[in-house]
Short mmCIF file of C-alpha atoms in Angstrom, two decimals:
data_model
loop_
_atom_site.label_atom_id
_atom_site.label_comp_id
_atom_site.label_asym_id
_atom_site.label_seq_id
_atom_site.Cartn_x
_atom_site.Cartn_y
_atom_site.Cartn_z
CA MET C 807 13.36 -160.95 44.03
CA MET C 808 16.59 -162.04 42.26
CA ARG C 809 19.93 -160.93 43.43
CA LEU C 810 23.22 -160.62 41.49
CA PRO C 811 26.14 -162.74 42.66
CA GLU C 812 28.31 -160.60 44.96
CA ASN C 813 31.23 -160.11 42.58
CA LEU C 814 28.78 -158.92 39.84
CA GLU C 815 27.02 -156.56 42.20
CA GLN C 816 30.35 -155.02 43.08
CA GLN C 817 31.28 -154.65 39.50
CA LEU C 818 27.93 -153.08 38.64
CA TRP C 819 28.37 -150.44 41.43
CA GLN C 820 31.96 -149.76 40.20
CA ASP C 821 30.64 -149.34 36.84
CA ILE C 822 27.82 -146.84 37.87
CA GLN C 823 30.29 -144.82 39.90
CA ALA C 824 32.65 -144.60 37.04
CA LEU C 825 29.91 -143.55 34.65
CA GLU C 826 28.58 -140.88 36.96
CA GLY C 827 32.05 -139.61 37.67
CA ALA C 828 32.78 -139.35 33.96
CA GLN C 829 29.57 -137.41 33.35
CA THR C 830 30.18 -134.89 36.11
CA MET C 831 31.68 -131.59 34.82
CA ARG C 832 34.30 -129.81 36.91
CA TYR C 833 33.58 -126.16 37.39
CA ILE C 834 36.14 -123.91 35.66
CA THR C 835 36.44 -120.36 37.03
CA SER C 836 36.70 -117.28 34.74
CA VAL C 837 40.37 -116.82 35.73
CA GLU C 838 40.97 -120.50 34.63
CA ARG C 839 39.20 -120.03 31.39
CA ILE C 840 41.04 -116.87 30.55
CA GLY C 841 44.34 -118.58 31.52
CA ARG C 842 43.59 -121.38 29.26
CA ARG C 843 42.66 -119.14 26.38
CA ILE C 844 45.87 -117.07 26.71
CA GLY C 845 47.92 -120.31 26.98
CA TRP C 846 46.18 -121.67 23.83
CA GLU C 847 46.81 -118.45 21.90
CA GLU C 848 50.45 -118.36 22.89
CA GLY C 849 50.84 -121.99 21.91
CA GLN C 850 49.31 -121.33 18.54
CA LEU C 851 51.58 -118.23 17.97
CA ALA C 852 54.69 -120.23 19.08
CA GLY C 853 53.80 -123.16 16.79
CA LYS C 854 53.30 -120.81 13.91
CA GLN C 855 56.66 -119.13 14.51
CA GLU C 856 58.45 -122.47 14.82
CA GLY C 857 56.85 -123.74 11.65
CA LYS C 858 57.83 -120.58 9.83
CA GLN C 859 61.34 -120.85 11.06
CA GLU C 860 61.51 -124.61 10.03
CA GLY C 861 60.27 -123.59 6.58
CA GLU C 862 63.00 -120.90 6.19
CA VAL C 863 65.57 -123.47 7.30
CA ALA C 864 64.42 -125.99 4.77
CA LEU C 865 64.25 -123.35 1.93
CA LEU C 866 67.73 -122.10 2.69
CA ALA C 867 69.20 -125.57 2.90
CA MET C 868 67.63 -126.38 -0.53
CA LEU C 869 69.10 -123.26 -2.13
CA LEU C 870 72.57 -123.77 -0.61
CA SER C 871 72.68 -127.31 -1.72
CA GLN C 872 71.47 -126.36 -5.26
CA ARG C 873 74.27 -123.71 -5.46
CA PHE C 874 77.04 -125.37 -3.64
CA GLY C 875 76.35 -129.10 -3.62
CA PRO C 876 75.29 -131.41 -0.91
CA LEU C 877 75.44 -130.00 2.62
CA SER C 878 77.34 -131.74 5.45
CA GLU C 879 75.36 -132.63 8.64
CA ASP C 880 77.39 -129.82 10.56
CA THR C 881 76.09 -127.35 7.97
CA ARG C 882 72.54 -128.57 8.39
CA ALA C 883 72.85 -128.48 12.16
CA HIS C 884 74.21 -124.83 11.89
CA LEU C 885 71.26 -123.83 9.90
CA GLU C 886 68.75 -125.48 12.35
CA GLN C 887 70.41 -123.72 15.38
CA ALA C 888 70.24 -120.25 13.75
CA ASP C 889 67.69 -117.69 14.68
CA ALA C 890 65.56 -115.80 12.22
CA ALA C 891 67.96 -112.88 11.79
CA GLN C 892 70.88 -115.11 11.03
CA LEU C 893 68.80 -117.11 8.41
CA GLU C 894 67.89 -113.81 6.77
CA ARG C 895 71.42 -112.54 6.63
CA TRP C 896 72.70 -115.91 5.15
CA ALA C 897 69.88 -115.88 2.61
CA LYS C 898 70.85 -112.45 1.32
CA ARG C 899 74.57 -113.46 1.19
CA LEU C 900 73.63 -116.62 -0.92
CA LEU C 901 72.97 -114.31 -3.82
CA ASP C 902 76.53 -113.04 -4.10
CA ALA C 903 78.59 -115.60 -2.20
CA ALA C 904 81.23 -117.57 -4.18
CA SER C 905 81.42 -120.32 -1.67
CA LEU C 906 79.56 -121.79 1.23
CA ALA C 907 82.04 -120.43 3.58
CA GLU C 908 81.20 -116.82 2.30
CA VAL C 909 77.57 -117.36 3.14
CA PHE C 910 78.35 -118.23 6.75
CA ASP C 911 81.25 -115.65 7.24
CA GLU C 912 80.23 -113.23 9.95
CA HIS C 913 83.04 -110.61 9.03
#
């Protein structure tokens, strides 16, 4: 009977163990499965909300720059830090504001 050289035999056994380890499936409890599903759903919802907010910021920035000219980096940062309610207020003010300052005026 032929034998593999020692180093190749060790490598063969390591490869076999790695392959068997990769093919074993870890048991996931019902609680873990539910937790993963809830986490996934929450992540999906958060991603959608974040994407919607980014779209609102981009649209408002485009409209503001169309009406009042190029926006400064400070103005863009101000838009990006705003919450949804602020963005909505600013968007409504955009229609009647005579200046960029009037859009952002909170008084």
